[in-house]
Coordinates of C-alpha atoms in Angstrom, one line a residue:
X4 CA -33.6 15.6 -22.4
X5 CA -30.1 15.1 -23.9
X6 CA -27.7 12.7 -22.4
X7 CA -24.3 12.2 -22.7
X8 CA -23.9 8.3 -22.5
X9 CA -20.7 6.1 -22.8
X10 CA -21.6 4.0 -25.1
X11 CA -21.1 0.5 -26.4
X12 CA -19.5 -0.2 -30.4
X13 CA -21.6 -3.1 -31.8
X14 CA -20.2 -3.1 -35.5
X15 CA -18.6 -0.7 -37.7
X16 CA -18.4 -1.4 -40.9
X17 CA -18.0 -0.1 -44.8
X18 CA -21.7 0.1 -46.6
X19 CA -20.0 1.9 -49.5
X20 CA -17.0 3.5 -51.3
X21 CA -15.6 5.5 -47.9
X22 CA -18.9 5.4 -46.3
X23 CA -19.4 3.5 -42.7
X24 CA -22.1 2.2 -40.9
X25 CA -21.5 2.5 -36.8
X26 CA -24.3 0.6 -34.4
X27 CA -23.6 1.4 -30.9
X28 CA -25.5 0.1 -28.0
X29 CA -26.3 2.6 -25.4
X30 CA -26.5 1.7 -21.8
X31 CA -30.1 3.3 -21.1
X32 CA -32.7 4.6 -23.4
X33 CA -32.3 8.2 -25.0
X34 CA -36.0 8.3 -25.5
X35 CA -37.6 8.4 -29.2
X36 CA -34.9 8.9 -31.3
X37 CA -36.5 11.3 -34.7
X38 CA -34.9 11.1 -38.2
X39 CA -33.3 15.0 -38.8
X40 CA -32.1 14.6 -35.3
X41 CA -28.1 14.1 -34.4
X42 CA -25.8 12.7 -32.2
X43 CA -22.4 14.2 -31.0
X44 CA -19.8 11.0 -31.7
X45 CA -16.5 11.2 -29.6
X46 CA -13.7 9.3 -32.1
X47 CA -12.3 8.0 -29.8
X48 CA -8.9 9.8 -29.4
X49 CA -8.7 12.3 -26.7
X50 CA -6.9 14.4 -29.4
X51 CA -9.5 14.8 -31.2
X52 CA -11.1 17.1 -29.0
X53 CA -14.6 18.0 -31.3
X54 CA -17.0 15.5 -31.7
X55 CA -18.5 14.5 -34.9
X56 CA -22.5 15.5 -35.9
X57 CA -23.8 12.4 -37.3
X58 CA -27.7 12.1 -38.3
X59 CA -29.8 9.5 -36.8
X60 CA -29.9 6.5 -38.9
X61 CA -31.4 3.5 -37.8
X62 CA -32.8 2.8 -34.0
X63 CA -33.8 -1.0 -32.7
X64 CA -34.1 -1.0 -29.1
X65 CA -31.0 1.0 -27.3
X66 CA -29.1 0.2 -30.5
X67 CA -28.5 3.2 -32.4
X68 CA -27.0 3.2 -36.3
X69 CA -25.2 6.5 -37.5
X70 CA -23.4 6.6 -40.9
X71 CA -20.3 8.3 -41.8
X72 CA -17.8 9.3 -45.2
X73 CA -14.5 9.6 -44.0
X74 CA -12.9 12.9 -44.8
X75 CA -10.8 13.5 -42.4
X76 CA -8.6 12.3 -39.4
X77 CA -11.9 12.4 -36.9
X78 CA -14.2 10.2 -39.4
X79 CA -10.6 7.9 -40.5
X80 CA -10.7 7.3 -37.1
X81 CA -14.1 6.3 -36.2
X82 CA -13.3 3.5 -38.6
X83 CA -11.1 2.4 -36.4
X84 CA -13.3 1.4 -34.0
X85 CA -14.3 -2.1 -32.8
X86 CA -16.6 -3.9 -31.4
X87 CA -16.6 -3.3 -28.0
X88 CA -14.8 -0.4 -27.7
X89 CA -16.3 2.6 -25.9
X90 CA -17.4 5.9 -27.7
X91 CA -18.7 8.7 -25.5
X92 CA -22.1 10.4 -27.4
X93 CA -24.2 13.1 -26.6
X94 CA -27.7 12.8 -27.7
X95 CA -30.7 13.4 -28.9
X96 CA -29.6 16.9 -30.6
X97 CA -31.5 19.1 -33.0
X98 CA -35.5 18.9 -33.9
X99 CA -36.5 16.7 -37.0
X100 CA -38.5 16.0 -39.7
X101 CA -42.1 16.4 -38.2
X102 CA -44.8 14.5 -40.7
X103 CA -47.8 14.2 -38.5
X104 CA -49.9 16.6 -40.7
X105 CA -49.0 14.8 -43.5
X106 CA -50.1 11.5 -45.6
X107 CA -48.5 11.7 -49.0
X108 CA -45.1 12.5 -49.1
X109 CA -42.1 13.1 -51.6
X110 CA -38.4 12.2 -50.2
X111 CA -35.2 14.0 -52.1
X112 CA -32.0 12.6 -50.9
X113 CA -28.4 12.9 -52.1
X114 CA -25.6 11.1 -50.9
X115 CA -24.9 11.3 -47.2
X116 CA -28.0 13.1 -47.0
X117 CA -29.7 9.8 -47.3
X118 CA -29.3 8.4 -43.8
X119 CA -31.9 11.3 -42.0
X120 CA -34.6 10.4 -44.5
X121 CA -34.2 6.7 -43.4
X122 CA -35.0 7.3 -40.3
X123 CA -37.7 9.4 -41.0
X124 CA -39.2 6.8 -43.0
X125 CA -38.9 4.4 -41.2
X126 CA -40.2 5.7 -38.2
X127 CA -43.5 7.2 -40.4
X128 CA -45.1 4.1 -40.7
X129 CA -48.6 4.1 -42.7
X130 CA -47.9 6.8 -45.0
X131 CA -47.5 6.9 -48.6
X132 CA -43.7 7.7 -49.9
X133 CA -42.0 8.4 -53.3
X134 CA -38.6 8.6 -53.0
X135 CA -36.2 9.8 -55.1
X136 CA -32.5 8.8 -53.8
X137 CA -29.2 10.7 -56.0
X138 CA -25.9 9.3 -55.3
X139 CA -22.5 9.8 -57.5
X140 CA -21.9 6.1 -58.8
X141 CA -23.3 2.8 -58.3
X142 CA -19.9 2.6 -55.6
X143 CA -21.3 5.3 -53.2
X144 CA -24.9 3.6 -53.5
X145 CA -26.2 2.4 -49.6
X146 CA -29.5 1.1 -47.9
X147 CA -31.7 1.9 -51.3
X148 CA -33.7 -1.0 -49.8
X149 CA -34.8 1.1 -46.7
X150 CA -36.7 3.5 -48.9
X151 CA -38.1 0.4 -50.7
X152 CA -39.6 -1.3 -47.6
X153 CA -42.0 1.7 -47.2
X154 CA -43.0 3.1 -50.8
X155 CA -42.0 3.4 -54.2
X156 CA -37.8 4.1 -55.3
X157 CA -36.3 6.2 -57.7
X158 CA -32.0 5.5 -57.5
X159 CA -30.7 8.3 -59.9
X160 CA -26.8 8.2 -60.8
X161 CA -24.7 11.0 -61.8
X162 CA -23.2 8.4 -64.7
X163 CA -26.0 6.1 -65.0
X164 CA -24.6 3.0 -63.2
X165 CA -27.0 2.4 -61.3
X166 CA -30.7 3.5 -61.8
X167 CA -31.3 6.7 -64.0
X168 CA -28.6 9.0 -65.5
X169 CA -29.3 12.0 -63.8
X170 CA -30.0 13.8 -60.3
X171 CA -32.9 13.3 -57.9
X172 CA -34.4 16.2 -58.3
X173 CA -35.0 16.1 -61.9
X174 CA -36.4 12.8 -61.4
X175 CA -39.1 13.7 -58.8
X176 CA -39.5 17.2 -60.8
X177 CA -40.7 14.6 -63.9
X178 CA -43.5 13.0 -61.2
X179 CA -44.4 15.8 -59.2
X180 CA -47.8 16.5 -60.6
X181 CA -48.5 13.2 -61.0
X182 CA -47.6 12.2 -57.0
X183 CA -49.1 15.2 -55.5
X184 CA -47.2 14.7 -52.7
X185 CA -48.6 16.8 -49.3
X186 CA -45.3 17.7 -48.5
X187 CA -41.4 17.4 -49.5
X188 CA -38.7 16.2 -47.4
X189 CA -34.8 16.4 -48.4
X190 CA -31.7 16.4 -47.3
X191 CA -28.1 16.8 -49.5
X192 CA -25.2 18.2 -50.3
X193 CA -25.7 22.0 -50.3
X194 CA -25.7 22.7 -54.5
X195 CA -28.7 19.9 -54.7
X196 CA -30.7 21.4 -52.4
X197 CA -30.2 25.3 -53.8
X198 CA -30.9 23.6 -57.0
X199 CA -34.2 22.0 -55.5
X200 CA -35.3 25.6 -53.9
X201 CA -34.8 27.2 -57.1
X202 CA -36.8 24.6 -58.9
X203 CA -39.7 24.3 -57.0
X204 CA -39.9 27.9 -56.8
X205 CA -39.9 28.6 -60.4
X206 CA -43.2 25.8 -60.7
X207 CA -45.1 28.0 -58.6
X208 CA -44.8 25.6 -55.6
X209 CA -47.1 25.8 -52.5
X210 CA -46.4 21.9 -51.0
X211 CA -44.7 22.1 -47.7
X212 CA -41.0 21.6 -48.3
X213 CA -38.5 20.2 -45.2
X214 CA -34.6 20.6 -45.5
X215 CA -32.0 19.2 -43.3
X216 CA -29.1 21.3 -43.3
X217 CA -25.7 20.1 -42.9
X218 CA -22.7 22.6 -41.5
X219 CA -19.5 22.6 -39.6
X220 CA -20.0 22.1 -35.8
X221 CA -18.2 22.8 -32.7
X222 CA -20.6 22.5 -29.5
X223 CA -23.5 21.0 -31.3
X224 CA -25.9 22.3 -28.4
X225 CA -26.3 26.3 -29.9
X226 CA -23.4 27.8 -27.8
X227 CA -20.3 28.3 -30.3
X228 CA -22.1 29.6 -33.3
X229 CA -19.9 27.5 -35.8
X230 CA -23.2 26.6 -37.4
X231 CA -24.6 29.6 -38.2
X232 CA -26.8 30.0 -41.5
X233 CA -28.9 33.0 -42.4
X234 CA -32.2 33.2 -42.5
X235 CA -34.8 34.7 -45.3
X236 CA -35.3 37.9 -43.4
X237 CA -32.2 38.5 -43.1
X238 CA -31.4 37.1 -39.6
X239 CA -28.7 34.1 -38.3
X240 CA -30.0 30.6 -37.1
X241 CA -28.3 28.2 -35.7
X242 CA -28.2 24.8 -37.7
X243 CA -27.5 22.7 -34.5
X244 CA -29.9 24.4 -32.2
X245 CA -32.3 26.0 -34.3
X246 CA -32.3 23.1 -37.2
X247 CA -31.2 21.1 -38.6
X248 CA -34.3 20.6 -40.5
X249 CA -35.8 24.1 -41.7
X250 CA -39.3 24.9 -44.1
X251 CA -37.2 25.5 -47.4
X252 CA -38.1 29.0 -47.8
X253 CA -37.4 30.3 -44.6
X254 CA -33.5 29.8 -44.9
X255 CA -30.8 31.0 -47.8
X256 CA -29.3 28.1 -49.5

């Protein structure tokens, strides 16, 4: 059942170049909280009337842990915020990343599309993961350790500061036949994961492939239609409502 809970700022702070953690405390549980799941984040300033989509991060108890890149006056504002302080958020939103039928699995991420996976991963314990984590520079890398607690790491750089020179999907390409993953998670900025479609497509691939999409919101509940995305037969889905997280082939990237 979603909520809409006035919740309580525990920390806020900067994990990497213009990227922020938020914990919030909420005052009664939301229930299981899945990674590919949101949360609608008030800033803070009335306004600022649109709340912010931010994936499920990190849960511990009725503490929940969303992450942020500031872009614009909502997210410069969230930084803003202190321990404390109170931020309205409506919750849980969106279905997630469902792994039950699986065992082995391969994990994509790039940039800010890192902080679904965590959760996913984190809440998956017992399974086998290879993940392959992409950022720009060794300044945007965050939480890499996450992904090690659970399986084996792959950090790819675009300029090699960190990890390999290169992007993550090359680097789980190279180990694909040698993981044999059961299925494929990712989440990233749009061109990665067009670029990963295309790829796997091209080997011939019949694994189970999950993406999270990420799009421009307004409601965040299905009703505005901000989020629309189209669908491989032609059709409209909403991200929020619908998604985020879609089988790879069944949407147009």
């Amino acid at each position: 059942m979603i909520k809409d809970l006035l919740s309580t700022v525990k920390d806020n702070r900067e994990i990497a170049e213009s990227v922020y953690m938020i914990t919030l405390t909420l005052p009664e549980s939301a229930g299981q909280l899945h990674g590919g799941q949101f949360v609608n984040l008030a800033t803070g300033n009335d306004a600022l009337l649109l709340r912010r989509p931010l994936g499920v991060c990190i849960t511990e108890g009725n503490d929940l842990s969303v992450c942020y890149q500031v872009k614009g006056k909502g997210t410069q504002r969230l930084t803003e915020a202190k321990a404390g302080d109170k931020l309205k958020v409506l919750l849980p939103l969106g279905n997630y990343f469902d792994l039950s039928k699986y065992k082995k699995v391969a994990v994509v991420g790039g940039g800010v599309g890192v902080f679904p996976l965590i959760a996913t991963v984190r809440e998956n314990t017992g399974k086998e993961f290879y993940s392959y984590i992409g950022f720009r520079n060794a300044k945007a890398a965050c939480l890499t350790e996450e992904f090690e607690k659970v399986g084996k790491l792959t950090v790819t750089t675009d300029d090699g500061s960190i990890g390999l020179k290169g992007n993550a999907v090359d680097a789980y390409l190279a180990d694909a036949d040698k993981i044999n993953a059961d299925a494929i998670i990712a989440c990233g900025p749009p061109i990665m994961l067009r670029i990963l479609k295309e790829r796997l497509s091209e080997r011939g691939n019949k694994i189970p492939c999950f993406v999270s999409l990420e799009e421009r919101m307004g409601c965040g509940i299905g009703a505005c239609l901000v989020c629309a995305c189209k669908t491989s037969d032609g059709k409209n889905a909403r991200v929020c409502k619908d998604g985020p997280v879609f089988e790879i082939n069944k949407v147009v990237l």
